[in-house]
Coordinates of N, CA and C in Angstrom, one line a residue:
X1 N 93.8 93.8 53.0 CA 94.5 93.7 51.7 C 93.5 93.9 50.6
X2 N 93.8 94.8 49.6 CA 93.0 94.9 48.4 C 93.4 93.8 47.4
X3 N 92.4 93.3 46.7 CA 92.7 92.2 45.7 C 93.7 92.7 44.7
X4 N 93.7 94.0 44.4 CA 94.6 94.4 43.3 C 96.0 94.4 43.8
X5 N 96.2 94.5 45.2 CA 97.6 94.3 45.7 C 98.1 92.9 45.4
X6 N 97.3 91.9 45.6 CA 97.7 90.6 45.3 C 97.8 90.4 43.8
X7 N 97.0 91.1 43.0 CA 97.1 91.0 41.5 C 98.4 91.6 41.1
X8 N 98.8 92.8 41.6 CA 100.1 93.4 41.3 C 101.2 92.5 41.6
X9 N 101.2 91.9 42.8 CA 102.3 91.0 43.2 C 102.4 89.8 42.3
X10 N 101.3 89.2 42.0 CA 101.3 87.9 41.2 C 101.7 88.3 39.7
X11 N 101.3 89.4 39.2 CA 101.7 89.8 37.9 C 103.2 90.0 37.8
X12 N 103.7 90.8 38.8 CA 105.1 91.1 38.8 C 106.0 89.8 39.0
X13 N 105.5 88.9 39.8 CA 106.2 87.6 40.1 C 106.2 86.8 38.8
X14 N 105.1 86.7 38.1 CA 105.0 86.0 36.9 C 106.0 86.5 35.8
X15 N 106.0 87.8 35.7 CA 106.9 88.4 34.7 C 108.4 88.2 35.1
X16 N 108.7 88.3 36.4 CA 110.1 88.2 36.9 C 110.5 86.7 36.7
X17 N 109.7 85.8 37.0 CA 110.1 84.4 36.9 C 110.2 84.0 35.4
X18 N 109.4 84.6 34.6 CA 109.6 84.4 33.1 C 110.9 84.8 32.6
X19 N 111.6 85.7 33.3 CA 112.9 86.1 32.9 C 114.0 85.3 33.4
X20 N 113.7 84.2 34.2 CA 114.6 83.3 34.8 C 115.7 84.0 35.6
X21 N 115.3 84.7 36.6 CA 116.3 85.5 37.4 C 117.4 84.7 38.1
X22 N 117.1 83.4 38.3 CA 118.1 82.6 39.0 C 119.4 82.4 38.3
X23 N 119.4 82.7 37.0 CA 120.6 82.7 36.2 C 121.6 83.7 36.7
X24 N 121.1 84.8 37.2 CA 122.0 85.8 37.7 C 122.8 85.4 38.9
X25 N 122.4 84.4 39.6 CA 123.1 83.9 40.8 C 124.4 83.2 40.4
X26 N 124.6 82.9 39.1 CA 125.8 82.3 38.7 C 127.0 83.3 38.8
X27 N 126.6 84.6 38.9 CA 127.6 85.7 39.2 C 127.8 85.7 40.7
X28 N 128.9 85.2 41.2 CA 129.1 84.9 42.6 C 128.8 86.1 43.5
X29 N 129.3 87.3 43.2 CA 129.1 88.4 44.2 C 127.6 88.7 44.4
X30 N 126.8 88.5 43.4 CA 125.3 88.7 43.6 C 124.7 87.8 44.7
X31 N 125.3 86.6 44.8 CA 124.8 85.6 45.8 C 125.1 86.2 47.2
X32 N 126.3 86.8 47.3 CA 126.6 87.4 48.6 C 125.7 88.6 48.9
X33 N 125.4 89.4 47.9 CA 124.4 90.5 48.1 C 123.0 90.0 48.5
X34 N 122.6 88.9 47.8 CA 121.3 88.3 48.1 C 121.2 87.8 49.5
X35 N 122.2 87.2 50.0 CA 122.2 86.7 51.4 C 122.2 87.9 52.4
X36 N 122.9 89.0 52.0 CA 122.8 90.2 52.9 C 121.4 90.7 52.9
X37 N 120.8 90.8 51.8 CA 119.4 91.3 51.7 C 118.5 90.4 52.6
X38 N 118.6 89.1 52.5 CA 117.7 88.2 53.2 C 118.0 88.2 54.7
X39 N 119.2 88.6 55.1 CA 119.5 88.7 56.5 C 119.0 90.0 57.2
X40 N 119.1 91.1 56.4 CA 118.8 92.5 57.0 C 117.4 93.0 56.7
X41 N 116.9 92.9 55.5 CA 115.7 93.5 55.1 C 114.5 93.0 55.9
X42 N 114.3 91.7 56.1 CA 113.2 91.2 56.9 C 113.0 91.9 58.2
X43 N 114.1 92.2 58.9 CA 114.1 92.9 60.2 C 113.6 94.3 60.0
X44 N 114.0 95.0 59.0 CA 113.5 96.4 58.7 C 112.0 96.4 58.4
X45 N 111.5 95.4 57.7 CA 110.1 95.3 57.4 C 109.3 95.0 58.6
X46 N 109.9 94.2 59.5 CA 109.2 93.7 60.7 C 109.2 94.8 61.8
X47 N 110.1 95.7 61.7 CA 110.4 96.7 62.8 C 109.1 97.4 63.3
X48 N 108.2 97.9 62.4 CA 107.0 98.6 62.9 C 106.1 97.7 63.8
X49 N 106.2 96.4 63.6 CA 105.4 95.5 64.4 C 106.1 95.0 65.7
X50 N 107.4 95.5 65.8 CA 108.2 95.1 67.0 C 108.2 96.1 68.1
X51 N 107.6 97.3 67.8 CA 107.5 98.3 68.9 C 106.2 99.0 68.8
X52 N 105.9 99.8 69.8 CA 104.5 100.4 69.9 C 104.6 101.9 69.8
X53 N 105.5 102.4 69.0 CA 105.6 103.9 68.8 C 104.3 104.4 68.1
X54 N 103.9 105.6 68.4 CA 102.7 106.2 67.8 C 102.7 106.2 66.3
X55 N 103.9 106.5 65.7 CA 104.0 106.6 64.2 C 104.9 105.5 63.8
X56 N 104.3 104.4 63.2 CA 105.1 103.3 62.8 C 105.4 103.4 61.3
X57 N 106.6 103.9 61.1 CA 107.1 104.2 59.7 C 107.7 102.9 59.1
X58 N 107.2 102.4 58.0 CA 107.9 101.2 57.4 C 109.1 101.7 56.5
X59 N 110.1 100.8 56.5 CA 111.3 101.1 55.7 C 111.1 100.2 54.5
X60 N 111.4 100.7 53.3 CA 111.3 100.0 52.1 C 112.6 99.3 51.7
X61 N 113.6 100.0 51.3 CA 114.8 99.4 50.8 C 114.7 98.8 49.4
X62 N 113.5 98.9 48.8 CA 113.3 98.2 47.5 C 114.2 98.8 46.4
X63 N 114.4 100.1 46.4 CA 115.2 100.6 45.3 C 116.6 100.2 45.4
X64 N 117.2 100.1 46.6 CA 118.5 99.6 46.7 C 118.6 98.1 46.3
X65 N 117.6 97.3 46.7 CA 117.6 95.9 46.3 C 117.5 95.8 44.8
X66 N 116.7 96.6 44.1 CA 116.6 96.6 42.7 C 117.9 97.0 42.0
X67 N 118.6 97.9 42.6 CA 119.9 98.3 42.0 C 120.9 97.2 42.2
X68 N 120.9 96.5 43.3 CA 121.9 95.5 43.6 C 121.6 94.2 42.9
X69 N 120.3 93.7 42.9 CA 120.0 92.4 42.3 C 119.4 92.5 40.9
X70 N 118.9 93.7 40.5 CA 118.2 93.7 39.3 C 116.7 93.4 39.5
X71 N 115.8 94.0 38.7 CA 114.4 93.8 39.0 C 113.9 92.4 38.9
X72 N 114.3 91.5 38.0 CA 113.8 90.2 37.9 C 114.1 89.4 39.2
X73 N 115.3 89.5 39.7 CA 115.6 88.8 40.9 C 115.1 89.4 42.2
X74 N 114.9 90.7 42.2 CA 114.4 91.4 43.3 C 112.9 91.0 43.7
X75 N 112.1 90.8 42.6 CA 110.7 90.5 42.9 C 110.5 89.3 43.7
X76 N 111.0 88.1 43.4 CA 110.8 86.9 44.3 C 111.5 87.1 45.6
X77 N 112.6 87.9 45.7 CA 113.2 88.2 46.9 C 112.3 89.0 47.9
X78 N 111.5 89.9 47.3 CA 110.6 90.7 48.1 C 109.5 89.7 48.8
X79 N 109.1 88.7 48.0 CA 108.1 87.8 48.6 C 108.8 87.0 49.7
X80 N 110.0 86.6 49.6 CA 110.7 85.9 50.6 C 110.9 86.8 51.8
X81 N 111.3 88.1 51.6 CA 111.5 89.0 52.7 C 110.2 89.2 53.5
X82 N 109.1 89.4 52.8 CA 107.8 89.5 53.5 C 107.5 88.3 54.3
X83 N 107.7 87.1 53.8 CA 107.5 85.9 54.6 C 108.4 85.8 55.8
X84 N 109.7 86.2 55.6 CA 110.6 86.1 56.8 C 110.2 87.2 57.8
X85 N 109.8 88.4 57.4 CA 109.3 89.4 58.3 C 108.2 88.9 59.1
X86 N 107.3 88.1 58.5 CA 106.2 87.5 59.3 C 106.6 86.5 60.3
X87 N 107.7 85.9 60.1 CA 108.3 85.0 61.1 C 108.9 85.7 62.3
X88 N 109.5 86.9 61.9 CA 110.1 87.7 63.0 C 109.1 88.4 63.8
X89 N 108.1 89.0 63.2 CA 107.0 89.6 63.9 C 105.7 89.2 63.2
X90 N 105.0 88.2 63.8 CA 103.8 87.7 63.2 C 102.8 88.7 62.7
X91 N 102.3 88.5 61.5 CA 101.3 89.3 60.9 C 100.4 88.5 60.1
X92 N 99.1 88.9 59.9 CA 98.2 88.1 59.0 C 98.8 88.1 57.5
X93 N 98.5 87.1 56.8 CA 99.1 87.0 55.4 C 98.7 88.2 54.5
X94 N 97.4 88.7 54.6 CA 97.1 89.9 53.8 C 98.0 91.0 54.0
X95 N 98.5 91.3 55.3 CA 99.4 92.3 55.6 C 100.8 92.1 55.0
X96 N 101.2 90.8 54.9 CA 102.5 90.5 54.3 C 102.4 90.6 52.8
X97 N 101.3 90.3 52.2 CA 101.1 90.5 50.8 C 101.2 92.0 50.5
X98 N 100.5 92.8 51.3 CA 100.5 94.3 51.1 C 102.0 94.8 51.2
X99 N 102.7 94.3 52.2 CA 104.1 94.7 52.3 C 104.9 94.4 51.1
X100 N 104.8 93.1 50.6 CA 105.6 92.7 49.4 C 105.2 93.6 48.2
X101 N 103.9 94.0 48.1 CA 103.5 94.8 47.0 C 104.0 96.2 47.1
X102 N 103.6 96.9 48.3 CA 103.8 98.3 48.4 C 105.2 98.7 48.9
X103 N 105.8 97.9 49.7 CA 107.2 98.2 50.1 C 108.2 97.7 49.2
X104 N 107.9 96.6 48.4 CA 108.8 96.0 47.5 C 108.6 96.2 46.0
X105 N 107.6 95.6 45.5 CA 107.4 95.5 44.1 C 107.1 96.8 43.4
X106 N 106.2 97.6 44.0 CA 105.9 98.9 43.4 C 107.0 99.9 43.3
X107 N 107.7 100.2 44.5 CA 108.8 101.1 44.4 C 110.0 100.6 43.5
X108 N 110.2 99.3 43.5 CA 111.3 98.8 42.7 C 111.0 98.9 41.2
X109 N 109.7 98.7 40.9 CA 109.3 98.8 39.5 C 109.4 100.3 39.0
X110 N 108.9 101.2 39.9 CA 109.1 102.6 39.6 C 110.5 103.0 39.4
X111 N 111.4 102.4 40.2 CA 112.8 102.7 40.1 C 113.4 102.2 38.8
X112 N 113.0 101.0 38.3 CA 113.5 100.5 37.0 C 113.0 101.4 35.9
X113 N 111.8 101.8 35.9 CA 111.3 102.7 34.9 C 111.9 104.0 34.9
X114 N 112.1 104.6 36.1 CA 112.8 105.9 36.2 C 114.3 105.8 35.7
X115 N 114.9 104.7 36.0 CA 116.3 104.5 35.6 C 116.4 104.4 34.1
X116 N 115.5 103.8 33.4 CA 115.5 103.7 32.0 C 115.3 105.1 31.4
X117 N 114.4 105.9 32.0 CA 114.1 107.3 31.5 C 115.3 108.2 31.7
X118 N 116.0 108.0 32.8 CA 117.2 108.9 33.1 C 118.3 108.5 32.1
X119 N 118.5 107.2 31.8 CA 119.5 106.9 30.8 C 119.2 107.4 29.4
X120 N 117.9 107.5 29.1 CA 117.5 108.0 27.8 C 117.7 109.5 27.7
X121 N 117.3 110.2 28.7 CA 117.2 111.6 28.7 C 118.5 112.3 29.1
X122 N 119.2 111.7 30.1 CA 120.4 112.4 30.6 C 121.7 111.6 30.3
X123 N 121.6 110.5 29.7 CA 122.8 109.7 29.4 C 123.3 108.8 30.5
X124 N 124.4 108.2 30.2 CA 125.0 107.2 31.1 C 126.3 107.8 31.7
X125 N 126.0 108.5 32.8 CA 127.1 109.1 33.6 C 127.0 108.7 35.1
X126 N 128.1 108.4 35.7 CA 128.1 108.0 37.1 C 127.3 108.9 38.0
X127 N 127.4 110.2 37.7 CA 126.7 111.2 38.6 C 125.2 111.0 38.4
X128 N 124.7 110.8 37.2 CA 123.3 110.5 37.0 C 122.9 109.3 37.7
X129 N 123.7 108.2 37.7 CA 123.3 107.0 38.3 C 123.2 107.1 39.8
X130 N 124.2 107.8 40.4 CA 124.3 107.9 41.9 C 123.3 108.9 42.4
X131 N 123.3 110.1 41.9 CA 122.5 111.2 42.4 C 121.1 111.1 41.8
X132 N 121.0 110.8 40.5 CA 119.6 110.8 39.9 C 118.9 109.5 40.2
X133 N 119.5 108.4 39.9 CA 118.7 107.2 40.1 C 118.7 106.6 41.6
X134 N 119.9 106.6 42.2 CA 120.0 106.0 43.5 C 119.5 106.9 44.6
X135 N 119.8 108.2 44.5 CA 119.4 109.1 45.6 C 118.0 109.8 45.4
X136 N 117.9 110.7 44.5 CA 116.7 111.4 44.2 C 115.6 110.5 43.6
X137 N 116.1 109.6 42.8 CA 115.1 108.6 42.2 C 114.5 107.8 43.2
X138 N 115.2 107.3 44.2 CA 114.7 106.6 45.3 C 113.7 107.4 46.1
X139 N 114.0 108.6 46.4 CA 113.0 109.5 47.1 C 111.7 109.5 46.4
X140 N 111.8 109.8 45.0 CA 110.6 109.9 44.2 C 109.8 108.6 44.2
X141 N 110.5 107.5 44.0 CA 109.8 106.2 43.8 C 109.2 105.7 45.1
X142 N 109.9 105.8 46.2 CA 109.4 105.4 47.5 C 108.2 106.2 47.9
X143 N 108.3 107.5 47.7 CA 107.2 108.4 48.1 C 106.0 108.1 47.2
X144 N 106.2 108.0 45.9 CA 105.1 107.7 45.0 C 104.4 106.4 45.3
X145 N 105.2 105.3 45.7 CA 104.6 104.1 46.1 C 103.8 104.2 47.4
X146 N 104.4 105.0 48.3 CA 103.6 105.2 49.6 C 102.3 106.0 49.4
X147 N 102.4 107.0 48.5 CA 101.2 107.8 48.2 C 100.1 106.9 47.5
X148 N 100.6 106.1 46.6 CA 99.7 105.2 45.9 C 99.1 104.2 46.8
X149 N 99.9 103.7 47.7 CA 99.4 102.8 48.7 C 98.3 103.4 49.6
X150 N 98.6 104.7 50.0 CA 97.6 105.4 50.8 C 96.3 105.6 50.0
X151 N 96.4 106.0 48.8 CA 95.3 106.2 47.9 C 94.4 104.9 47.8
X152 N 95.1 103.8 47.8 CA 94.4 102.5 47.7 C 93.8 102.0 49.0
X153 N 94.0 102.8 50.1 CA 93.4 102.4 51.3 C 94.4 102.0 52.4
X154 N 95.7 101.9 52.1 CA 96.7 101.6 53.1 C 96.9 102.8 54.0
X155 N 97.0 102.6 55.3 CA 97.2 103.7 56.3 C 98.2 103.3 57.3
X156 N 99.1 104.3 57.7 CA 99.9 104.0 58.8 C 99.1 103.9 60.1
X157 N 99.5 103.1 61.0 CA 98.7 102.8 62.2 C 98.7 104.1 63.1
X158 N 97.5 104.4 63.7 CA 97.3 105.4 64.7 C 97.4 106.8 64.2
X159 N 97.5 107.1 62.9 CA 97.6 108.4 62.4 C 96.6 108.7 61.3
X160 N 96.3 110.0 61.0 CA 95.4 110.3 60.0 C 96.0 110.4 58.6
X161 N 95.3 110.7 57.6 CA 95.7 110.6 56.2 C 96.9 111.6 56.0
X162 N 96.7 112.9 56.4 CA 97.8 113.9 56.1 C 99.1 113.5 56.8
X163 N 99.0 113.1 58.1 CA 100.2 112.8 58.8 C 100.8 111.5 58.2
X164 N 100.0 110.6 57.8 CA 100.5 109.4 57.1 C 101.3 109.8 55.9
X165 N 100.8 110.7 55.1 CA 101.5 111.1 53.9 C 102.8 111.8 54.2
X166 N 102.8 112.6 55.2 CA 104.1 113.2 55.7 C 105.1 112.2 56.1
X167 N 104.6 111.1 56.8 CA 105.5 110.0 57.2 C 106.1 109.3 56.0
X168 N 105.3 109.1 55.0 CA 105.8 108.5 53.8 C 106.9 109.4 53.1
X169 N 106.7 110.7 53.1 CA 107.6 111.6 52.5 C 108.9 111.6 53.3
X170 N 108.9 111.6 54.6 CA 110.1 111.6 55.4 C 110.9 110.3 55.3
X171 N 110.1 109.2 55.2 CA 110.8 107.9 55.1 C 111.4 107.8 53.7
X172 N 110.8 108.4 52.7 CA 111.3 108.4 51.3 C 112.7 109.0 51.3
X173 N 112.9 110.1 52.0 CA 114.2 110.8 52.1 C 115.2 110.0 52.8
X174 N 114.8 109.4 53.9 CA 115.7 108.5 54.6 C 116.2 107.3 53.7
X175 N 115.2 106.7 53.0 CA 115.5 105.7 52.1 C 116.5 106.1 51.0
X176 N 116.2 107.4 50.5 CA 117.0 107.9 49.4 C 118.5 108.2 49.9
X177 N 118.6 108.7 51.1 CA 120.0 108.9 51.6 C 120.8 107.6 51.7
X178 N 120.2 106.6 52.3 CA 120.8 105.3 52.5 C 121.2 104.7 51.1
X179 N 120.2 104.7 50.2 CA 120.4 104.1 48.9 C 121.5 104.8 48.1
X180 N 121.4 106.2 48.1 CA 122.5 106.9 47.4 C 123.8 106.7 48.0
X181 N 124.0 106.7 49.3 CA 125.2 106.5 49.9 C 125.8 105.1 49.6
X182 N 124.9 104.1 49.7 CA 125.3 102.7 49.4 C 125.7 102.5 48.0
X183 N 125.0 103.1 47.1 CA 125.3 103.1 45.6 C 126.7 103.7 45.4
X184 N 126.9 104.8 46.0 CA 128.2 105.5 45.8 C 129.4 104.6 46.3
X185 N 129.2 104.0 47.4 CA 130.2 103.1 48.0 C 130.4 101.9 47.1
X186 N 129.3 101.3 46.6 CA 129.5 100.1 45.8 C 130.1 100.5 44.4
X187 N 129.7 101.6 43.9 CA 130.3 102.0 42.6 C 131.8 102.2 42.7
X188 N 132.3 102.7 43.9 CA 133.7 103.0 44.1 C 134.5 101.7 44.5
X189 N 133.9 100.9 45.3 CA 134.7 99.8 45.9 C 134.1 98.4 45.5
X190 N 132.8 98.2 45.2 CA 132.3 96.9 44.9 C 131.3 97.0 43.8
X191 N 131.7 97.4 42.6 CA 130.8 97.5 41.5 C 130.1 96.2 41.1
X192 N 130.8 95.1 41.4 CA 130.2 93.8 41.1 C 129.0 93.4 41.9
X193 N 128.8 94.2 43.0 CA 127.6 94.0 43.8 C 126.3 94.8 43.2
X194 N 126.5 95.4 42.1 CA 125.4 96.2 41.5 C 125.1 95.6 40.2
X195 N 124.0 94.9 40.1 CA 123.5 94.2 38.8 C 123.2 95.3 37.8
X196 N 122.9 96.5 38.2 CA 122.4 97.6 37.3 C 123.6 98.5 36.9
X197 N 124.8 98.2 37.3 CA 126.0 99.0 37.0 C 126.9 98.3 36.0
X198 N 127.4 99.0 35.1 CA 128.4 98.5 34.1 C 129.5 99.5 33.9
X199 N 130.7 99.1 34.2 CA 131.9 100.0 33.9 C 131.9 100.4 32.5
X200 N 131.7 99.4 31.6 CA 131.7 99.7 30.2 C 130.7 100.7 29.7
X201 N 129.5 100.7 30.4 CA 128.4 101.6 30.0 C 128.6 103.0 30.6
X202 N 129.0 103.0 31.9 CA 129.0 104.3 32.6 C 130.4 105.0 32.7
X203 N 131.5 104.2 32.4 CA 132.8 104.8 32.6 C 133.5 104.9 31.2
X204 N 133.1 104.3 30.2 CA 133.8 104.3 28.9 C 133.8 105.8 28.4
X205 N 135.0 106.3 28.1 CA 135.2 107.6 27.5 C 134.6 108.7 28.4
X206 N 134.5 108.5 29.7 CA 134.1 109.5 30.6 C 135.3 110.3 31.1

């Protein structure tokens, strides 16, 4: 673990807690979404440590979590997910800190910044939200976080730098497909499960 991984995590956690994200849990459907995240995501983060495949590709899911819970609530959730993944598949705490930072905080933060830029430049349209932010935005943010992690010294086990970067690129597309599909389903059937979605903002006069 690099010290700046811990610094990024602590800074994001301080900013998120300063926004008092627990207030969002008064919105009942988000509590259901939070429980679903805590049940599923730790297994996905622990999966590379549960098997001995030559290319252990980590799954992020951070952009979907940020869309569902909002950035302030997602940050402490990533810390809990990393800790729970360590219970499922034991790992030294520096590795769990790295996971919380590079699989969670960094791509989720990129996603929020990209979402704000898309709203400013392309407007508030459901197509932009689903295709731009949820699908292609997730691909860009997850790959950028993976590339930045590799530049900082993080490597996938048993592979070289170029193959590791290709692995991050492939996983970014997988993450993007799942996030885009889930966002489309939630927009259509469960918009209350998306903290970043507003019918008034995205559907008014459309």
